[in-house]
Tab-separated table of C-alpha atoms and ligand atoms in Angstrom:
chain	number	residue	atom	x	y	z
A	20	MET	CA	83.918	76.179	108.005
A	21	ILE	CA	87.747	77.321	107.074
A	22	LEU	CA	90.151	74.773	105.508
A	23	VAL	CA	93.176	75.939	106.860
A	24	THR	CA	96.727	74.034	105.303
A	25	GLY	CA	100.543	73.893	107.485
A	26	GLY	CA	97.973	74.582	110.453
A	27	ALA	CA	100.460	72.109	112.442
A	28	GLY	CA	103.269	74.430	112.110
A	29	PHE	CA	104.899	77.480	114.552
A	30	ILE	CA	102.429	80.220	112.571
A	31	GLY	CA	99.776	78.187	111.482
A	32	ALA	CA	98.753	76.458	115.039
A	33	ASN	CA	98.865	79.981	116.886
A	34	PHE	CA	96.281	80.870	114.465
A	35	VAL	CA	94.184	77.775	114.275
A	36	LEU	CA	94.796	78.496	118.940
A	37	ASP	CA	93.393	81.833	117.918
A	38	TRP	CA	90.988	81.257	115.480
A	39	LEU	CA	89.230	78.722	118.017
A	40	ALA	CA	89.585	81.120	121.004
A	41	GLN	CA	87.893	83.723	119.315
A	42	SER	CA	85.192	82.094	117.441
A	43	ASP	CA	83.025	78.758	117.380
A	44	GLU	CA	83.548	78.905	113.200
A	45	ALA	CA	85.195	75.034	113.053
A	46	VAL	CA	89.208	74.851	111.357
A	47	VAL	CA	89.572	71.306	109.378
A	48	ASN	CA	93.186	71.691	109.680
A	49	LEU	CA	95.257	69.981	107.169
A	50	ASP	CA	98.823	69.650	107.355
A	51	LYS	CA	101.389	67.468	106.052
A	52	LEU	CA	103.522	66.761	109.543
A	53	THR	CA	106.963	67.424	108.040
A	54	TYR	CA	109.564	67.253	110.655
A	55	ALA	CA	108.358	71.275	111.661
A	56	GLY	CA	104.748	70.225	112.164
A	57	ASN	CA	103.344	69.460	115.779
A	58	LEU	CA	100.455	68.042	117.663
A	59	GLU	CA	101.436	68.737	120.919
A	60	THR	CA	101.105	72.769	120.083
A	61	LEU	CA	97.445	71.274	119.222
A	62	ALA	CA	97.090	68.940	122.205
A	63	SER	CA	94.726	72.084	123.915
A	64	LEU	CA	92.211	71.045	120.925
A	65	ASN	CA	92.447	67.591	121.850
A	66	GLY	CA	88.295	66.462	121.722
A	67	ASP	CA	87.429	69.988	120.515
A	68	ALA	CA	84.886	69.124	117.932
A	69	ARG	CA	85.118	72.412	116.162
A	70	HIS	CA	89.413	71.084	115.295
A	71	HIS	CA	88.918	69.060	112.154
A	72	PHE	CA	93.117	67.409	112.236
A	73	VAL	CA	94.243	65.872	108.744
A	74	ARG	CA	97.488	64.382	108.118
A	75	GLY	CA	98.164	65.409	104.091
A	76	ASP	CA	100.089	66.960	101.613
A	77	ILE	CA	98.721	70.094	99.958
A	78	GLY	CA	99.866	68.798	96.909
A	79	ASP	CA	97.393	65.811	96.563
A	80	ARG	CA	94.766	67.078	94.623
A	81	ALA	CA	93.003	64.336	95.145
A	82	LEU	CA	92.577	64.788	98.864
A	83	VAL	CA	91.952	68.244	99.227
A	84	GLY	CA	88.901	67.982	97.218
A	85	GLN	CA	87.507	65.420	99.136
A	86	LEU	CA	88.190	67.608	102.257
A	87	LEU	CA	86.962	70.531	100.191
A	88	ALA	CA	83.828	68.916	98.605
A	89	GLN	CA	83.328	67.145	102.884
A	90	HIS	CA	83.544	70.140	104.443
A	91	GLN	CA	82.387	73.407	102.075
A	92	PRO	CA	84.818	75.985	103.459
A	93	ARG	CA	84.261	79.572	103.598
A	94	ALA	CA	87.990	80.451	102.643
A	95	VAL	CA	91.210	78.321	102.302
A	96	ILE	CA	94.391	80.037	104.302
A	97	ASN	CA	97.720	78.731	103.286
A	98	PHE	CA	100.412	78.634	105.731
A	99	ALA	CA	102.206	75.362	104.556
A	100	ALA	CA	105.489	75.604	102.905
A	101	GLU	CA	109.144	74.419	103.081
A	102	SER	CA	109.913	77.820	105.926
A	103	HIS	CA	113.689	77.506	106.948
A	104	VAL	CA	116.423	79.344	105.465
A	105	ASP	CA	119.062	76.666	106.644
A	106	ARG	CA	117.359	73.560	105.242
A	107	SER	CA	116.969	75.314	101.772
A	108	ILE	CA	120.417	76.534	100.243
A	109	HIS	CA	121.550	72.407	102.144
A	110	GLY	CA	118.360	70.527	99.710
A	111	PRO	CA	116.270	73.439	97.538
A	112	GLY	CA	114.302	69.778	96.379
A	113	GLU	CA	111.682	69.936	98.886
A	114	PHE	CA	110.703	73.610	98.880
A	115	ILE	CA	110.317	74.000	94.563
A	116	GLN	CA	108.048	70.069	95.978
A	117	THR	CA	105.674	72.076	98.522
A	118	ASN	CA	106.325	75.946	98.267
A	119	VAL	CA	105.750	76.036	94.321
A	120	VAL	CA	104.226	72.873	93.033
A	121	GLY	CA	102.311	72.366	96.448
A	122	THR	CA	100.797	76.005	95.639
A	123	PHE	CA	99.946	75.030	92.006
A	124	ASN	CA	98.258	71.874	92.793
A	125	LEU	CA	96.311	73.116	96.176
A	126	LEU	CA	95.393	76.053	93.744
A	127	GLU	CA	93.914	73.664	91.314
A	128	ALA	CA	92.123	71.939	93.807
A	129	VAL	CA	90.556	74.822	95.727
A	130	ARG	CA	89.459	76.584	92.222
A	131	GLY	CA	87.735	73.308	90.947
A	132	TYR	CA	85.545	73.396	94.619
A	133	TRP	CA	85.127	77.154	94.156
A	134	ASN	CA	83.679	76.489	90.509
A	135	THR	CA	81.030	74.174	92.059
A	136	LEU	CA	79.411	76.462	94.029
A	137	PRO	CA	76.232	79.261	93.700
A	138	ASP	CA	77.192	82.527	93.013
A	139	ASP	CA	76.541	83.968	96.453
A	140	ARG	CA	79.061	81.542	97.803
A	141	LYS	CA	80.925	81.695	95.623
A	142	ALA	CA	81.428	85.661	96.081
A	143	ALA	CA	82.273	85.143	99.257
A	144	PHE	CA	84.658	83.124	99.461
A	145	ARG	CA	88.266	83.287	99.744
A	146	PHE	CA	91.571	82.142	99.436
A	147	LEU	CA	94.504	83.519	101.293
A	148	HIS	CA	97.916	83.390	101.037
A	149	VAL	CA	101.011	83.065	103.656
A	150	SER	CA	103.655	84.583	102.619
A	151	THR	CA	107.011	86.620	103.424
A	152	ASP	CA	108.760	89.850	102.838
A	153	GLU	CA	112.220	87.423	101.552
A	154	VAL	CA	110.813	88.078	98.154
A	155	TYR	CA	111.313	91.520	98.388
A	156	GLY	CA	115.051	90.907	98.749
A	157	THR	CA	117.070	92.768	99.979
A	158	LEU	CA	117.719	96.304	101.626
A	159	ALA	CA	120.943	99.283	102.021
A	160	PRO	CA	120.575	100.753	105.059
A	161	ASP	CA	119.379	103.876	103.928
A	162	ALA	CA	116.632	102.373	102.217
A	163	PRO	CA	113.415	103.104	102.655
A	164	PRO	CA	111.174	100.012	104.127
A	165	PHE	CA	109.412	97.258	101.919
A	166	THR	CA	106.146	98.505	100.126
A	167	GLU	CA	103.909	96.461	98.087
A	168	THR	CA	105.204	97.601	95.039
A	169	HIS	CA	108.880	96.991	96.105
A	170	PRO	CA	109.939	94.693	92.600
A	171	TYR	CA	110.476	90.518	93.519
A	172	GLU	CA	113.720	90.389	93.823
A	173	PRO	CA	114.395	86.807	96.182
A	174	ASN	CA	117.282	86.259	96.626
A	175	SER	CA	117.674	82.175	98.428
A	176	PRO	CA	116.257	79.089	97.111
A	177	TYR	CA	113.207	79.454	100.013
A	178	SER	CA	112.681	82.843	99.341
A	179	ALA	CA	112.633	82.319	94.837
A	180	SER	CA	109.963	79.386	95.731
A	181	LYS	CA	107.576	81.547	97.856
A	182	ALA	CA	107.750	84.150	95.334
A	183	ALA	CA	106.833	81.194	92.738
A	184	SER	CA	103.353	80.577	94.984
A	185	ASP	CA	103.033	84.287	95.293
A	186	HIS	CA	103.116	84.706	91.594
A	187	LEU	CA	101.042	81.816	90.884
A	188	VAL	CA	98.333	82.897	93.395
A	189	ARG	CA	98.341	85.853	91.344
A	190	ALA	CA	97.882	84.301	87.893
A	191	TRP	CA	94.775	82.845	89.485
A	192	HIS	CA	93.249	85.545	90.534
A	193	HIS	CA	93.570	87.794	87.113
A	194	THR	CA	93.030	83.963	84.843
A	195	TYR	CA	90.588	82.177	86.293
A	196	GLY	CA	88.628	85.667	89.009
A	197	LEU	CA	89.468	83.146	92.246
A	198	PRO	CA	89.689	85.160	95.076
A	199	VAL	CA	92.996	85.837	96.336
A	200	LEU	CA	94.652	87.693	98.995
A	201	THR	CA	98.167	87.056	99.560
A	202	THR	CA	99.657	88.656	103.036
A	203	ASN	CA	103.574	89.535	103.206
A	204	CYS	CA	105.022	89.949	106.579
A	205	SER	CA	108.414	89.822	108.124
A	206	ASN	CA	109.868	87.833	111.136
A	207	ASN	CA	107.976	85.927	113.662
A	208	TYR	CA	108.227	85.383	117.001
A	209	GLY	CA	106.419	83.359	120.150
A	210	PRO	CA	105.031	81.062	121.687
A	211	TYR	CA	105.898	77.101	119.906
A	212	HIS	CA	108.717	78.276	117.837
A	213	PHE	CA	110.301	75.366	115.727
A	214	PRO	CA	113.858	75.736	117.809
A	215	GLU	CA	115.598	76.270	114.285
A	216	LYS	CA	115.537	79.837	113.597
A	217	LEU	CA	117.559	82.537	115.576
A	218	ILE	CA	114.602	82.922	118.988
A	219	PRO	CA	114.096	79.322	119.641
A	220	LEU	CA	117.298	78.380	118.834
A	221	VAL	CA	118.998	81.046	121.495
A	222	ILE	CA	116.203	80.701	124.449
A	223	LEU	CA	117.375	76.953	124.105
A	224	ASN	CA	121.575	76.894	123.746
A	225	ALA	CA	121.812	79.939	126.114
A	226	LEU	CA	119.453	77.772	129.327
A	227	ALA	CA	121.364	73.830	127.855
A	228	GLY	CA	125.039	76.130	128.356
A	229	LYS	CA	125.774	75.677	124.266
A	230	PRO	CA	126.858	78.332	122.423
A	231	LEU	CA	124.958	81.025	121.094
A	232	PRO	CA	125.797	81.073	117.232
A	233	VAL	CA	125.775	84.339	115.233
A	234	TYR	CA	126.264	84.607	111.160
A	235	GLY	CA	129.280	87.134	110.279
A	236	ASP	CA	129.783	89.978	112.065
A	237	GLY	CA	125.578	89.644	113.363
A	238	GLN	CA	124.901	93.033	111.394
A	239	GLN	CA	121.872	91.612	109.662
A	240	VAL	CA	118.787	93.412	110.213
A	241	ARG	CA	115.387	92.257	110.617
A	242	ASP	CA	112.028	93.635	111.175
A	243	TRP	CA	110.499	91.112	114.095
A	244	LEU	CA	106.934	91.045	114.421
A	245	PHE	CA	104.655	88.601	117.719
A	246	VAL	CA	103.222	85.372	116.168
A	247	ARG	CA	99.620	86.965	117.500
A	248	ASP	CA	99.809	89.973	116.333
A	249	HIS	CA	100.916	88.265	112.471
A	250	CYS	CA	97.503	86.497	113.221
A	251	SER	CA	95.121	89.425	113.856
A	252	ALA	CA	96.268	90.695	110.244
A	253	ILE	CA	95.303	88.303	108.298
A	254	ARG	CA	92.071	87.792	110.386
A	255	ARG	CA	91.525	91.011	109.147
A	256	VAL	CA	92.811	90.939	105.854
A	257	LEU	CA	90.030	88.167	105.508
A	258	GLU	CA	87.733	89.690	107.032
A	259	ALA	CA	88.007	92.815	105.008
A	260	GLY	CA	90.673	92.583	102.215
A	261	ARG	CA	90.638	93.786	98.774
A	262	LEU	CA	90.163	90.504	96.855
A	263	GLY	CA	93.612	90.402	94.786
A	264	GLU	CA	95.642	92.453	96.819
A	265	THR	CA	99.179	92.180	97.982
A	266	TYR	CA	99.529	93.237	102.103
A	267	ASN	CA	102.872	93.758	104.178
A	268	VAL	CA	102.650	92.312	106.716
A	269	GLY	CA	105.169	94.217	109.942
A	270	GLY	CA	106.376	95.973	112.767
A	271	TRP	CA	108.615	98.771	113.198
A	272	ASN	CA	111.144	97.012	114.931
A	273	GLU	CA	113.940	96.362	113.070
A	274	LYS	CA	116.924	94.855	114.907
A	275	ALA	CA	120.590	93.366	114.214
A	276	ASN	CA	120.853	90.213	114.431
A	277	LEU	CA	123.078	90.787	117.558
A	278	ASP	CA	121.140	92.992	119.622
A	279	VAL	CA	118.480	90.397	119.582
A	280	VAL	CA	120.543	87.409	121.131
A	281	GLN	CA	121.768	89.968	123.683
A	282	THR	CA	118.254	91.249	124.450
A	283	ILE	CA	118.004	87.587	124.909
A	284	CYS	CA	120.679	86.868	127.141
A	285	THR	CA	119.953	90.043	129.530
A	286	LEU	CA	115.943	88.468	129.682
A	287	LEU	CA	117.031	85.517	130.177
A	288	ASP	CA	119.845	86.624	133.244
A	289	GLU	CA	117.383	88.784	134.894
A	290	LEU	CA	114.837	85.556	134.529
A	291	GLN	CA	117.174	82.051	135.183
A	292	PRO	CA	120.353	83.775	135.986
A	293	ARG	CA	123.423	80.814	134.742
A	294	ALA	CA	124.352	79.068	138.326
A	295	ASP	CA	127.908	80.021	137.767
A	296	GLY	CA	126.495	83.700	138.709
A	297	LYS	CA	128.228	85.031	133.874
A	298	GLY	CA	126.334	86.718	132.350
A	299	TYR	CA	124.234	85.187	129.107
A	300	ALA	CA	126.048	86.986	126.971
A	301	GLU	CA	129.959	84.675	127.143
A	302	GLN	CA	127.954	82.144	125.495
A	303	ILE	CA	127.257	84.070	122.090
A	304	THR	CA	129.814	82.765	118.952
A	305	PHE	CA	130.372	84.013	115.909
A	306	VAL	CA	129.917	81.884	113.102
A	307	ALA	CA	130.490	81.448	109.811
A	308	ASP	CA	127.338	83.301	107.239
A	309	ARG	CA	124.710	81.906	106.059
A	310	PRO	CA	125.607	82.097	102.056
A	311	GLY	CA	123.700	84.595	100.145
A	312	HIS	CA	122.642	86.048	103.527
A	313	ASP	CA	120.163	88.879	102.579
A	314	ARG	CA	121.432	91.583	105.092
A	315	ARG	CA	118.565	93.818	106.230
A	316	TYR	CA	114.897	93.293	106.161
A	317	ALA	CA	112.316	95.961	106.917
A	318	ILE	CA	108.652	96.503	105.576
A	319	ASP	CA	106.265	98.712	105.274
A	320	ALA	CA	103.099	97.992	107.261
A	321	ARG	CA	100.882	101.345	106.002
A	322	LYS	CA	98.863	100.236	103.771
A	323	LEU	CA	97.548	97.525	106.119
A	324	GLU	CA	97.053	100.138	109.086
A	325	LYS	CA	95.245	102.954	106.797
A	326	GLU	CA	93.335	100.598	104.971
A	327	LEU	CA	91.842	97.667	107.379
A	328	GLY	CA	92.728	99.601	110.320
A	329	TRP	CA	94.789	96.678	111.444
A	330	LYS	CA	97.567	97.674	114.228
A	331	PRO	CA	100.315	95.236	116.126
A	332	ALA	CA	99.835	94.908	119.962
A	333	GLU	CA	102.760	94.292	120.406
A	334	THR	CA	106.488	96.226	120.314
A	335	PHE	CA	109.500	94.386	120.031
A	336	GLU	CA	109.893	94.755	124.014
A	337	THR	CA	107.126	93.530	125.202
A	338	GLY	CA	106.835	90.221	122.579
A	339	ILE	CA	110.520	89.196	123.377
A	340	ARG	CA	109.833	88.888	127.593
A	341	LYS	CA	106.752	87.204	126.703
A	342	THR	CA	108.332	84.128	124.347
A	343	VAL	CA	111.250	84.430	126.520
A	344	GLN	CA	108.620	83.801	129.708
A	345	TRP	CA	107.380	81.537	127.571
A	346	TYR	CA	109.715	78.793	126.459
A	347	LEU	CA	110.827	79.436	130.936
A	348	ALA	CA	106.922	78.224	131.369
A	349	HIS	CA	106.268	75.012	128.974
A	350	PRO	CA	109.647	72.215	129.367
A	351	ALA	CA	107.993	70.455	128.228
A	352	TRP	CA	106.831	71.146	124.724
A	353	VAL	CA	110.705	72.480	124.403
A	354	ASN	CA	112.327	68.401	126.331
A	355	ASN	CA	109.244	67.152	123.545
A	356	VAL	CA	110.600	68.949	120.261
A	357	THR	CA	114.160	69.012	121.875
A	358	SER	CA	114.587	65.339	122.198
A	359	GLY	CA	112.118	64.661	119.258
A	360	ALA	CA	109.292	62.702	121.479
A	361	TYR	CA	107.097	64.379	119.333
A	362	ARG	CA	109.174	62.734	116.128
A	363	ASP	CA	108.270	59.344	117.428
A	364	TRP	CA	104.544	59.902	118.299
A	365	VAL	CA	104.271	60.974	115.002
A	366	GLN	CA	106.061	57.672	113.610
A	367	GLN	CA	104.000	55.591	116.665
A	368	GLN	CA	100.186	57.192	115.514
A	369	TYR	CA	101.017	57.815	111.458
A	370	GLY	CA	103.079	54.761	110.913
A	371	ALA	CA	105.785	57.033	108.883
B	19	NAD	P1	106.669	76.173	110.617
B	19	NAD	O1	107.869	75.276	109.273
B	19	NAD	O2	106.597	76.304	111.201
B	19	NAD	O3	105.549	74.964	109.700
B	19	NAD	C1	105.148	74.972	108.596
B	19	NAD	C2	104.086	74.054	108.250
B	19	NAD	O4	103.872	73.333	106.775
B	19	NAD	C3	104.061	72.426	109.108
B	19	NAD	O5	103.277	72.038	110.235
B	19	NAD	C4	105.061	71.502	107.923
B	19	NAD	O6	104.108	70.207	109.033
B	19	NAD	C5	103.793	71.445	107.171
B	19	NAD	N1	104.144	71.775	105.771
B	19	NAD	C6	105.073	71.552	105.378
B	19	NAD	N2	105.244	71.203	103.985
B	19	NAD	C7	103.564	70.774	103.867
B	19	NAD	C8	102.693	70.092	102.681
B	19	NAD	N3	103.628	69.854	101.397
B	19	NAD	N4	101.550	69.893	103.427
B	19	NAD	C9	101.077	70.094	104.460
B	19	NAD	N5	101.783	70.656	104.913
B	19	NAD	C10	102.705	70.594	105.104
B	19	NAD	O7	106.842	77.324	109.126
B	19	NAD	P2	106.194	78.638	109.683
B	19	NAD	O8	107.017	79.597	109.657
B	19	NAD	O9	104.803	78.415	110.827
B	19	NAD	O10	105.245	80.175	108.817
B	19	NAD	C11	104.186	79.130	108.116
B	19	NAD	C12	103.750	80.390	106.855
B	19	NAD	O11	104.328	81.139	107.162
B	19	NAD	C13	104.957	79.836	105.309
B	19	NAD	O12	103.701	79.536	104.643
B	19	NAD	C14	106.549	81.147	105.715
B	19	NAD	O13	106.738	80.727	104.407
B	19	NAD	C15	105.036	81.927	106.365
B	19	NAD	N6	106.543	82.644	106.823
B	19	NAD	C16	106.438	83.085	108.394
B	19	NAD	C17	107.124	83.726	108.911
B	19	NAD	C18	108.157	83.188	110.108
B	19	NAD	O14	108.715	84.412	110.534
B	19	NAD	N7	108.163	82.038	110.409
B	19	NAD	C19	107.093	85.254	107.814
B	19	NAD	C20	106.582	85.663	106.750
B	19	NAD	C21	105.740	83.748	106.405
B	20	DAU	O1	111.073	87.873	106.965
B	20	DAU	C1	110.708	86.568	107.433
B	20	DAU	C2	111.142	85.158	107.672
B	20	DAU	O2	111.286	84.810	108.135
B	20	DAU	C3	110.567	84.074	107.017
B	20	DAU	O3	109.287	83.409	105.657
B	20	DAU	C4	110.553	82.451	106.696
B	20	DAU	O4	110.128	81.290	107.280
B	20	DAU	C5	111.282	82.963	108.786
B	20	DAU	O5	112.287	81.651	108.405
B	20	DAU	C6	112.660	83.577	108.365
B	20	DAU	O6	113.403	83.709	108.326
B	20	DAU	P1	115.403	84.070	108.403
B	20	DAU	O7	115.788	83.956	107.591
B	20	DAU	O8	115.535	85.592	108.635
B	20	DAU	O9	114.879	83.299	110.009
B	20	DAU	P2	116.381	83.085	111.133
B	20	DAU	O10	115.561	82.904	112.449
B	20	DAU	O11	116.394	81.530	110.532
B	20	DAU	O12	117.164	83.759	111.343
B	20	DAU	C7	117.068	85.319	111.260
B	20	DAU	C8	118.562	86.023	111.480
B	20	DAU	O13	118.992	85.449	112.239
B	20	DAU	C9	119.514	85.368	110.189
B	20	DAU	O14	119.604	87.447	109.374
B	20	DAU	C10	119.917	84.775	110.472
B	20	DAU	C11	120.370	84.984	111.599
B	20	DAU	N1	120.605	83.539	112.100
B	20	DAU	C12	119.891	82.967	112.580
B	20	DAU	C13	120.742	80.867	112.469
B	20	DAU	C14	119.433	80.172	112.960
B	20	DAU	C15	122.043	83.273	113.161
B	20	DAU	O15	122.446	83.862	113.196
B	20	DAU	N2	122.169	82.076	114.071
B	20	DAU	C16	121.811	81.434	114.005
B	20	DAU	O16	121.718	79.707	114.804
């Protein structure tokens, strides 16, 4: 049994689906179902006894403690977070609450549980914290990619809150001996990505005939990784990572934002051409830049590759094609997300 937090979000849900496709080890999935949590993504697990969903907050120490005592997991994998940089600029409070205070309360609940375990299970237990490359700050165009020893220099309220959570996890290992692992991953993309983030936003806006908003000059660089490759990296680190270590996860796929948007337009021109015969790139619109916008992220993933033998399965070219095809093939999921129907369902089901 493992306990996953944030397992109704983009990466957490992909992780749960991948995990149960490869293993019969059950998953307790604790998720608050914020605007970013979507049970539609997990619909294929309805009635599957290996998946136990609980709506709740990682900051609710009593609830987490009760779940741990009841299910006795051998590992906790923490995906739960506020994750969108633009939202953190408009309203940082929730980011501090969940990413910092929430992680603190989760660590305390886990520490309490871990202390009750017999020695063999105590030694085998793992707390894996899923973090981001954004904690390292921004890179100059010619600087080498981030290694695990790069200083923490977060620039947005989001990345500062994630950096704080990473430090808490580190401290709980050094001070209390909690067996922790941390992964710092680059930008993910793939199925079930909420359309507030660049790639799904561009795909769906293009199909809806809306502008494709590119911030500033569009020359900011991100290092893209297909979400299932992130999931395989987490599984590998959970299996064989050295305690207290951090592992960078990335696919060596640096791209400027404008190139990403143009690639999506070209794929859509091929797979679902516009009715008027024009290219989707006509919809590209340059808009005001994000305040404090980090210019470049790039991940050096050699530690994970060399130490644990992990390799991504997808290149950006194969992954982005699969992603565009997935959005074209799943209009029901897309419609529910864009219409807010899944939020209505949560309201109806949970009354809040
Ligand atoms: P997401 O926003 O899609 O999902 C977050 C999930 O956490 C949602 O289901 C939400 O309901 C849940 N959640 C939020 N607050 C909660 C709380 N207090 N208690 C319980 N559940 C709560 O995010 P994502 O893109 O899937 O990211 C998952 C994790 O991976 C985050 O920690 C993020 O920082 C990290 N990360 C993301 C990326 C990326 O490119 N998306 C890259 C590297 C690391
Ligand atoms: O690097 C990992 C991080 O990647 C994760 O930790 C975050 O949770 C995740 O949201 C992501 O952060 P970014 O800010 O890089 O992702 P986003 O999709 O919001 O933006 C990608 C780039 O595209 C960024 O440079 C901003 C730009 N952008 C974004 C949007 C939404 C645009 O130009 N236009 C847009 O409309």
